[in-house]
């Protein structure tokens, strides 16, 4: 049986399609499917794609077969789809599951079937349903226990590939800080910053508004500064919505949604979680202690010549880069869904507090030498932003 076509949307997920997909993947001996009940998972959460839970009913008893699977599809919103293609989100997640997932020291959903179309970036993933594990509420924030479990887990992943990104199986995967992406990220941020400040400006203090605007023309330089530090393989979207936990007292942990994964600074994952997925009060209480646990796990994994002071500094440096995500979301995505907007506001508010608390503005790059491409691009970006802000 050949592979099935990539579905156009939820209505294309039928019993026949799933049977063909599972047979082409890892479950060729499944009995016939009688029916499939498809529901959208977490409406408003999957801003960059559709996430569907498919409950399966078989013609015959199938005790070893999955009774449900998760299907991921591209976003139905043109605006979100355009940004997903620009950032290669679907290709990155597909590549992760095909090339790296079997090797990582962290629990991820099993891949039953996947397909990706290079020209259009249409894709589909059929994944293990992680029901039965505990989920968190990103708006309420993780508990102290959940935060420490998550940070220890991501430290194990980072430690496995720390300064080994030129070796298999990581070599050749998406390099998030690559020089060719830096101008694109800078321009995208500046384009999103104007509507973000217009629609969510009441969340910015005067100092944070100035920093957000000063950061825009320096993003490429900041990415270069971070790229000069130790690199590893990172999740890229290490947020509570993407996590599953075992019962209290357990270190069981799983993470999903690898669309933003790639070679990067590991401390970006830590900054993402601490600035978005715990309450501001909890972050302030456990921040330094949790970073020490992260550093201890790295050292246990064999990371050398990386002191805790260097770890803390790189965490703060990456916290400045955390301005990117909420600005992209608040200024570049369709937030017509109520929960999507609530998540965006929540993430923006907590991120701004973290950037301010940690004085991350210290890592705003100084201007490059006058007659260099980097400085010329920074000046042009600043002028273009001022013009764009005027006409908007």
Short mmCIF file of C-alpha atoms in Angstrom, two decimals:
data_model
loop_
_atom_site.label_atom_id
_atom_site.label_comp_id
_atom_site.label_asym_id
_atom_site.label_seq_id
_atom_site.Cartn_x
_atom_site.Cartn_y
_atom_site.Cartn_z
CA UNK A 1 0.00 0.00 0.00
CA UNK A 2 1.47 3.37 -1.05
CA UNK A 3 1.61 6.48 1.08
CA UNK A 4 -1.58 8.56 1.22
CA UNK A 5 -1.89 12.16 -0.02
CA UNK A 6 -1.24 14.94 2.47
CA UNK A 7 -4.67 15.96 3.86
CA UNK A 8 -6.10 19.36 2.96
CA UNK A 9 -7.67 19.70 6.41
CA UNK A 10 -9.56 17.87 9.16
CA UNK A 11 -12.31 16.70 6.81
CA UNK A 12 -9.71 14.71 4.86
CA UNK A 13 -8.83 12.62 7.93
CA UNK A 14 -10.98 9.54 7.32
CA UNK A 15 -10.75 5.92 8.43
CA UNK A 16 -9.43 5.02 4.99
CA UNK A 17 -6.78 7.74 5.06
CA UNK A 18 -5.57 6.84 8.55
CA UNK A 19 -5.42 3.13 7.73
CA UNK A 20 -3.27 3.93 4.71
CA UNK A 21 -1.04 6.29 6.71
CA UNK A 22 -0.53 3.87 9.59
CA UNK A 23 0.14 1.01 7.18
CA UNK A 24 2.72 3.09 5.32
CA UNK A 25 4.32 4.02 8.64
CA UNK A 26 4.96 1.69 11.56
CA UNK A 27 1.69 -0.19 11.93
CA UNK A 28 1.22 -2.24 8.78
CA UNK A 29 -0.55 -5.08 10.64
CA UNK A 30 -3.44 -3.01 12.03
CA UNK A 31 -6.95 -4.40 11.59
CA UNK A 32 -9.41 -2.46 9.47
CA UNK A 33 -10.59 0.85 10.90
CA UNK A 34 -14.34 1.17 11.27
CA UNK A 35 -14.55 4.88 12.03
CA UNK A 36 -12.54 7.88 13.15
CA UNK A 37 -13.79 10.66 15.43
CA UNK A 38 -11.77 13.85 14.82
CA UNK A 39 -11.63 16.75 17.27
CA UNK A 40 -9.52 19.90 17.39
CA UNK A 41 -7.10 19.88 20.34
CA UNK A 42 -6.70 23.08 22.32
CA UNK A 43 -8.49 25.55 20.08
CA UNK A 44 -6.43 28.72 19.98
CA UNK A 45 -3.26 26.98 21.14
CA UNK A 46 -2.02 25.65 17.82
CA UNK A 47 -1.46 29.10 16.32
CA UNK A 48 1.05 27.80 13.78
CA UNK A 49 -0.83 24.67 12.76
CA UNK A 50 -3.85 22.44 13.32
CA UNK A 51 -3.63 19.77 16.01
CA UNK A 52 -6.26 17.04 15.85
CA UNK A 53 -7.04 14.12 18.15
CA UNK A 54 -8.38 11.13 16.23
CA UNK A 55 -10.20 8.45 18.22
CA UNK A 56 -10.07 5.13 16.40
CA UNK A 57 -12.66 2.37 16.30
CA UNK A 58 -11.59 -0.92 14.70
CA UNK A 59 -13.65 -3.56 12.91
CA UNK A 60 -12.15 -6.24 15.18
CA UNK A 61 -10.56 -6.31 18.64
CA UNK A 62 -7.13 -4.69 18.58
CA UNK A 63 -5.77 -4.52 22.15
CA UNK A 64 -2.25 -3.60 21.02
CA UNK A 65 -3.34 -0.92 18.54
CA UNK A 66 -3.59 2.77 19.51
CA UNK A 67 -7.12 3.87 20.37
CA UNK A 68 -6.24 7.45 19.49
CA UNK A 69 -3.55 9.37 17.61
CA UNK A 70 -2.60 13.01 17.14
CA UNK A 71 -2.51 14.45 13.62
CA UNK A 72 -0.69 17.71 12.89
CA UNK A 73 -1.44 19.77 9.78
CA UNK A 74 -0.48 23.26 8.52
CA UNK A 75 -2.31 26.32 9.80
CA UNK A 76 -5.55 27.14 7.93
CA UNK A 77 -4.89 30.88 8.43
CA UNK A 78 -2.99 32.41 5.46
CA UNK A 79 -1.13 34.89 7.69
CA UNK A 80 0.09 32.18 10.07
CA UNK A 81 0.87 29.80 7.20
CA UNK A 82 3.03 32.44 5.52
CA UNK A 83 5.08 32.95 8.68
CA UNK A 84 5.39 29.17 9.19
CA UNK A 85 6.86 28.79 5.70
CA UNK A 86 9.20 31.74 6.22
CA UNK A 87 10.55 30.21 9.44
CA UNK A 88 10.52 26.65 7.99
CA UNK A 89 8.56 25.44 11.01
CA UNK A 90 6.95 22.40 9.39
CA UNK A 91 10.19 21.26 7.78
CA UNK A 92 12.02 21.56 11.09
CA UNK A 93 9.52 19.43 12.98
CA UNK A 94 9.37 16.81 10.23
CA UNK A 95 13.19 16.64 10.14
CA UNK A 96 13.33 16.27 13.91
CA UNK A 97 11.00 13.27 13.97
CA UNK A 98 12.65 11.59 10.99
CA UNK A 99 16.30 12.12 11.94
CA UNK A 100 16.71 12.88 15.62
CA UNK A 101 13.74 11.73 17.70
CA UNK A 102 14.97 8.12 18.08
CA UNK A 103 18.21 9.36 19.66
CA UNK A 104 17.23 12.10 22.12
CA UNK A 105 17.42 11.49 25.91
CA UNK A 106 13.96 12.92 26.46
CA UNK A 107 10.51 11.39 26.02
CA UNK A 108 8.85 12.51 22.79
CA UNK A 109 5.67 11.34 21.10
CA UNK A 110 6.26 8.33 18.86
CA UNK A 111 5.98 9.02 15.13
CA UNK A 112 3.52 6.71 13.36
CA UNK A 113 3.63 8.44 9.98
CA UNK A 114 4.96 11.65 8.45
CA UNK A 115 5.18 13.38 5.09
CA UNK A 116 6.46 16.76 3.94
CA UNK A 117 6.26 18.50 0.55
CA UNK A 118 9.37 20.58 -0.05
CA UNK A 119 7.88 22.95 -2.62
CA UNK A 120 4.71 23.94 -0.77
CA UNK A 121 5.64 23.04 2.84
CA UNK A 122 2.42 21.07 3.16
CA UNK A 123 2.94 18.37 5.78
CA UNK A 124 1.30 15.83 8.03
CA UNK A 125 2.46 14.05 11.17
CA UNK A 126 0.61 11.18 12.84
CA UNK A 127 1.87 10.93 16.41
CA UNK A 128 1.37 9.07 19.66
CA UNK A 129 -1.37 10.57 21.82
CA UNK A 130 0.15 11.45 25.21
CA UNK A 131 -3.12 11.10 27.13
CA UNK A 132 -2.69 9.79 30.64
CA UNK A 133 0.05 12.24 31.59
CA UNK A 134 -0.57 15.49 33.43
CA UNK A 135 -0.63 18.77 31.51
CA UNK A 136 -0.07 22.28 32.78
CA UNK A 137 -1.90 25.55 32.29
CA UNK A 138 0.36 28.08 30.63
CA UNK A 139 -1.68 31.06 31.78
CA UNK A 140 -1.62 29.94 35.43
CA UNK A 141 2.00 28.82 35.07
CA UNK A 142 3.93 25.73 36.08
CA UNK A 143 4.35 24.68 39.69
CA UNK A 144 7.82 24.78 41.22
CA UNK A 145 8.04 20.98 40.86
CA UNK A 146 7.01 21.06 37.21
CA UNK A 147 9.50 23.82 36.48
CA UNK A 148 12.42 21.91 37.94
CA UNK A 149 11.43 18.64 36.22
CA UNK A 150 11.21 20.45 32.89
CA UNK A 151 14.53 22.26 33.27
CA UNK A 152 16.38 19.10 34.32
CA UNK A 153 14.93 17.28 31.30
CA UNK A 154 15.95 19.94 28.79
CA UNK A 155 19.40 20.05 30.39
CA UNK A 156 19.81 16.35 29.56
CA UNK A 157 18.97 17.08 25.93
CA UNK A 158 21.32 20.05 25.76
CA UNK A 159 24.13 18.18 27.50
CA UNK A 160 23.98 15.36 24.96
CA UNK A 161 24.80 17.66 22.03
CA UNK A 162 26.68 20.50 23.75
CA UNK A 163 29.37 21.75 21.35
CA UNK A 164 28.80 18.64 19.19
CA UNK A 165 26.50 20.19 16.60
CA UNK A 166 28.89 19.39 13.75
CA UNK A 167 28.48 15.65 14.36
CA UNK A 168 25.68 13.21 13.47
CA UNK A 169 22.80 13.05 14.11
CA UNK A 170 22.58 16.83 14.68
CA UNK A 171 24.89 17.99 11.88
CA UNK A 172 22.92 19.47 9.01
CA UNK A 173 19.76 20.22 10.98
CA UNK A 174 18.32 23.73 11.01
CA UNK A 175 20.78 26.25 12.48
CA UNK A 176 18.55 28.87 14.07
CA UNK A 177 21.34 31.45 14.39
CA UNK A 178 22.75 31.05 10.87
CA UNK A 179 23.95 34.36 9.34
CA UNK A 180 21.50 34.02 6.45
CA UNK A 181 18.52 34.11 8.85
CA UNK A 182 19.65 37.08 10.92
CA UNK A 183 18.53 39.84 8.52
CA UNK A 184 15.21 38.06 7.95
CA UNK A 185 14.53 37.79 11.68
CA UNK A 186 15.48 41.43 12.18
CA UNK A 187 13.18 42.67 9.41
CA UNK A 188 10.31 40.42 10.52
CA UNK A 189 10.62 41.72 14.10
CA UNK A 190 10.60 45.35 13.00
CA UNK A 191 7.57 44.73 10.80
CA UNK A 192 5.71 43.08 13.71
CA UNK A 193 6.82 45.61 16.32
CA UNK A 194 4.63 48.44 15.03
CA UNK A 195 1.30 46.54 15.33
CA UNK A 196 2.46 44.87 18.56
CA UNK A 197 3.06 48.25 20.19
CA UNK A 198 -0.15 49.63 18.73
CA UNK A 199 -2.36 46.77 19.94
CA UNK A 200 -0.57 45.78 23.16
CA UNK A 201 1.28 48.96 24.04
CA UNK A 202 -0.25 49.19 27.52
CA UNK A 203 1.86 46.18 28.57
CA UNK A 204 5.12 48.08 27.91
CA UNK A 205 6.73 50.38 30.43
CA UNK A 206 8.51 53.37 28.88
CA UNK A 207 11.87 51.67 29.45
CA UNK A 208 10.71 48.43 27.82
CA UNK A 209 9.19 50.27 24.86
CA UNK A 210 12.53 52.01 24.29
CA UNK A 211 14.42 48.73 24.63
CA UNK A 212 12.07 46.90 22.25
CA UNK A 213 12.59 49.62 19.63
CA UNK A 214 16.36 49.81 20.21
CA UNK A 215 16.66 46.02 19.96
CA UNK A 216 15.05 45.81 16.51
CA UNK A 217 17.94 47.23 14.45
CA UNK A 218 20.46 45.23 16.54
CA UNK A 219 18.86 41.78 16.33
CA UNK A 220 21.27 40.44 13.72
CA UNK A 221 24.20 41.56 15.87
CA UNK A 222 22.65 40.05 18.99
CA UNK A 223 22.15 36.72 17.19
CA UNK A 224 25.82 36.84 16.16
CA UNK A 225 26.86 37.47 19.76
CA UNK A 226 24.82 34.49 20.99
CA UNK A 227 26.14 32.29 18.16
CA UNK A 228 29.68 32.91 19.41
CA UNK A 229 28.77 31.09 22.66
CA UNK A 230 28.38 27.29 23.13
CA UNK A 231 25.78 25.71 20.85
CA UNK A 232 23.63 22.60 21.19
CA UNK A 233 20.36 21.20 19.87
CA UNK A 234 17.37 23.00 21.35
CA UNK A 235 13.60 22.65 21.37
CA UNK A 236 13.01 26.30 20.52
CA UNK A 237 9.44 26.48 21.88
CA UNK A 238 9.98 25.06 25.34
CA UNK A 239 6.65 26.17 26.83
CA UNK A 240 4.19 24.56 29.23
CA UNK A 241 1.57 23.88 26.54
CA UNK A 242 4.05 21.49 24.93
CA UNK A 243 4.80 19.48 28.09
CA UNK A 244 3.43 16.42 29.86
CA UNK A 245 4.27 15.40 33.42
CA UNK A 246 4.06 12.23 35.46
CA UNK A 247 2.41 12.11 38.90
CA UNK A 248 3.69 14.17 41.82
CA UNK A 249 7.06 12.94 43.00
CA UNK A 250 7.91 11.57 39.57
CA UNK A 251 10.46 12.88 37.08
CA UNK A 252 8.43 11.47 34.18
CA UNK A 253 8.32 14.14 31.50
CA UNK A 254 7.56 14.40 27.79
CA UNK A 255 7.66 17.28 25.34
CA UNK A 256 5.92 17.77 22.00
CA UNK A 257 5.85 20.38 19.19
CA UNK A 258 9.34 20.54 17.69
CA UNK A 259 8.52 23.11 14.99
CA UNK A 260 11.11 25.61 16.22
CA UNK A 261 13.79 23.04 17.06
CA UNK A 262 17.32 23.33 15.76
CA UNK A 263 20.92 24.12 16.54
CA UNK A 264 20.91 27.06 18.92
CA UNK A 265 21.90 28.28 22.36
CA UNK A 266 20.52 25.90 24.98
CA UNK A 267 19.90 28.74 27.40
CA UNK A 268 17.27 30.09 25.00
CA UNK A 269 15.05 27.13 25.95
CA UNK A 270 15.59 27.89 29.62
CA UNK A 271 14.83 31.59 29.11
CA UNK A 272 11.72 30.70 27.11
CA UNK A 273 10.30 28.52 29.85
CA UNK A 274 11.18 30.79 32.75
CA UNK A 275 9.85 33.93 31.05
CA UNK A 276 6.61 32.43 29.74
CA UNK A 277 5.57 29.26 31.54
CA UNK A 278 5.91 30.09 35.22
CA UNK A 279 4.31 33.02 36.97
CA UNK A 280 6.52 36.05 37.44
CA UNK A 281 6.43 35.49 41.21
CA UNK A 282 7.50 31.85 40.90
CA UNK A 283 10.28 32.73 38.46
CA UNK A 284 11.70 35.31 40.84
CA UNK A 285 11.59 32.78 43.68
CA UNK A 286 13.22 29.77 41.98
CA UNK A 287 15.18 31.29 39.09
CA UNK A 288 18.75 31.10 40.35
CA UNK A 289 18.26 27.76 42.11
CA UNK A 290 16.74 26.25 38.97
CA UNK A 291 19.61 27.54 36.83
CA UNK A 292 22.04 25.86 39.23
CA UNK A 293 20.22 22.55 38.75
CA UNK A 294 20.38 23.04 34.98
CA UNK A 295 24.12 23.69 35.18
CA UNK A 296 24.66 20.65 37.42
CA UNK A 297 22.94 18.38 34.87
CA UNK A 298 25.07 19.83 32.06
CA UNK A 299 28.22 19.09 34.04
CA UNK A 300 27.01 15.55 34.77
CA UNK A 301 26.58 15.08 31.01
CA UNK A 302 30.24 15.93 30.46
CA UNK A 303 30.07 19.65 29.68
CA UNK A 304 33.37 21.27 30.64
CA UNK A 305 34.80 24.78 30.82
CA UNK A 306 31.38 26.32 31.38
CA UNK A 307 31.07 27.87 34.83
CA UNK A 308 27.81 28.68 36.55
CA UNK A 309 28.63 32.37 36.17
CA UNK A 310 28.95 31.87 32.39
CA UNK A 311 25.69 29.91 32.42
CA UNK A 312 23.85 32.69 34.27
CA UNK A 313 25.26 35.34 31.94
CA UNK A 314 24.23 33.38 28.83
CA UNK A 315 20.76 32.94 30.33
CA UNK A 316 20.43 36.70 30.73
CA UNK A 317 21.79 37.28 27.22
CA UNK A 318 19.20 34.90 25.78
CA UNK A 319 16.47 36.60 27.78
CA UNK A 320 16.93 39.67 25.60
CA UNK A 321 16.26 37.44 22.59
CA UNK A 322 12.99 36.39 24.19
CA UNK A 323 11.54 39.67 22.96
CA UNK A 324 11.30 38.07 19.52
CA UNK A 325 8.59 35.51 20.23
CA UNK A 326 5.90 37.73 21.82
CA UNK A 327 6.50 40.48 19.25
CA UNK A 328 6.08 37.99 16.40
CA UNK A 329 2.92 36.62 17.99
CA UNK A 330 1.37 39.94 19.03
CA UNK A 331 2.25 41.75 15.83
CA UNK A 332 2.34 39.07 13.17
CA UNK A 333 -0.30 36.41 13.80
CA UNK A 334 -4.06 36.15 13.58
CA UNK A 335 -5.21 36.43 17.21
CA UNK A 336 -8.95 36.44 16.55
CA UNK A 337 -9.31 33.37 18.78
CA UNK A 338 -9.94 34.38 22.40
CA UNK A 339 -7.57 31.84 23.94
CA UNK A 340 -4.87 32.63 21.42
CA UNK A 341 -5.05 36.29 22.36
CA UNK A 342 -5.00 35.47 26.09
CA UNK A 343 -1.87 33.36 25.62
CA UNK A 344 -0.22 36.14 23.61
CA UNK A 345 -0.92 38.79 26.25
CA UNK A 346 0.16 36.48 29.06
CA UNK A 347 3.44 35.63 27.35
CA UNK A 348 4.18 39.25 26.50
CA UNK A 349 3.52 40.52 30.01
CA UNK A 350 5.70 37.89 31.72
CA UNK A 351 8.49 38.16 29.16
CA UNK A 352 8.73 41.93 29.56
CA UNK A 353 8.93 41.47 33.34
CA UNK A 354 11.74 38.93 32.99
CA UNK A 355 13.73 41.07 30.56
CA UNK A 356 13.41 44.02 32.94
CA UNK A 357 14.16 42.04 36.13
CA UNK A 358 17.32 40.52 34.65
CA UNK A 359 18.49 43.81 33.14
CA UNK A 360 18.86 41.97 29.84
CA UNK A 361 19.19 45.29 28.04
CA UNK A 362 22.85 45.11 29.11
CA UNK A 363 23.30 42.70 26.18
CA UNK A 364 22.02 45.10 23.55
CA UNK A 365 24.94 44.99 21.08
CA UNK A 366 27.11 48.05 20.75
CA UNK A 367 27.22 49.54 17.24
CA UNK A 368 29.57 47.70 14.90
CA UNK A 369 32.42 49.63 13.22
CA UNK A 370 31.05 52.39 11.01
CA UNK A 371 31.98 51.07 7.56
CA UNK A 372 30.81 47.48 7.94
CA UNK A 373 27.82 45.66 6.41
CA UNK A 374 26.45 44.94 9.90
CA UNK A 375 26.39 48.61 10.86
CA UNK A 376 24.98 49.67 7.49
CA UNK A 377 22.15 47.14 7.81
CA UNK A 378 21.42 48.31 11.35
CA UNK A 379 21.19 51.95 10.24
CA UNK A 380 19.00 51.10 7.24
CA UNK A 381 16.73 48.98 9.45
CA UNK A 382 16.34 51.81 11.94
CA UNK A 383 15.42 54.27 9.19
CA UNK A 384 13.00 51.83 7.57
CA UNK A 385 11.32 51.19 10.92
CA UNK A 386 10.81 54.91 11.54
CA UNK A 387 9.29 55.30 8.08
CA UNK A 388 7.07 52.24 8.50
CA UNK A 389 5.89 53.48 11.90
CA UNK A 390 4.96 56.81 10.34
CA UNK A 391 2.90 55.39 7.48
CA UNK A 392 1.15 52.87 9.74
#
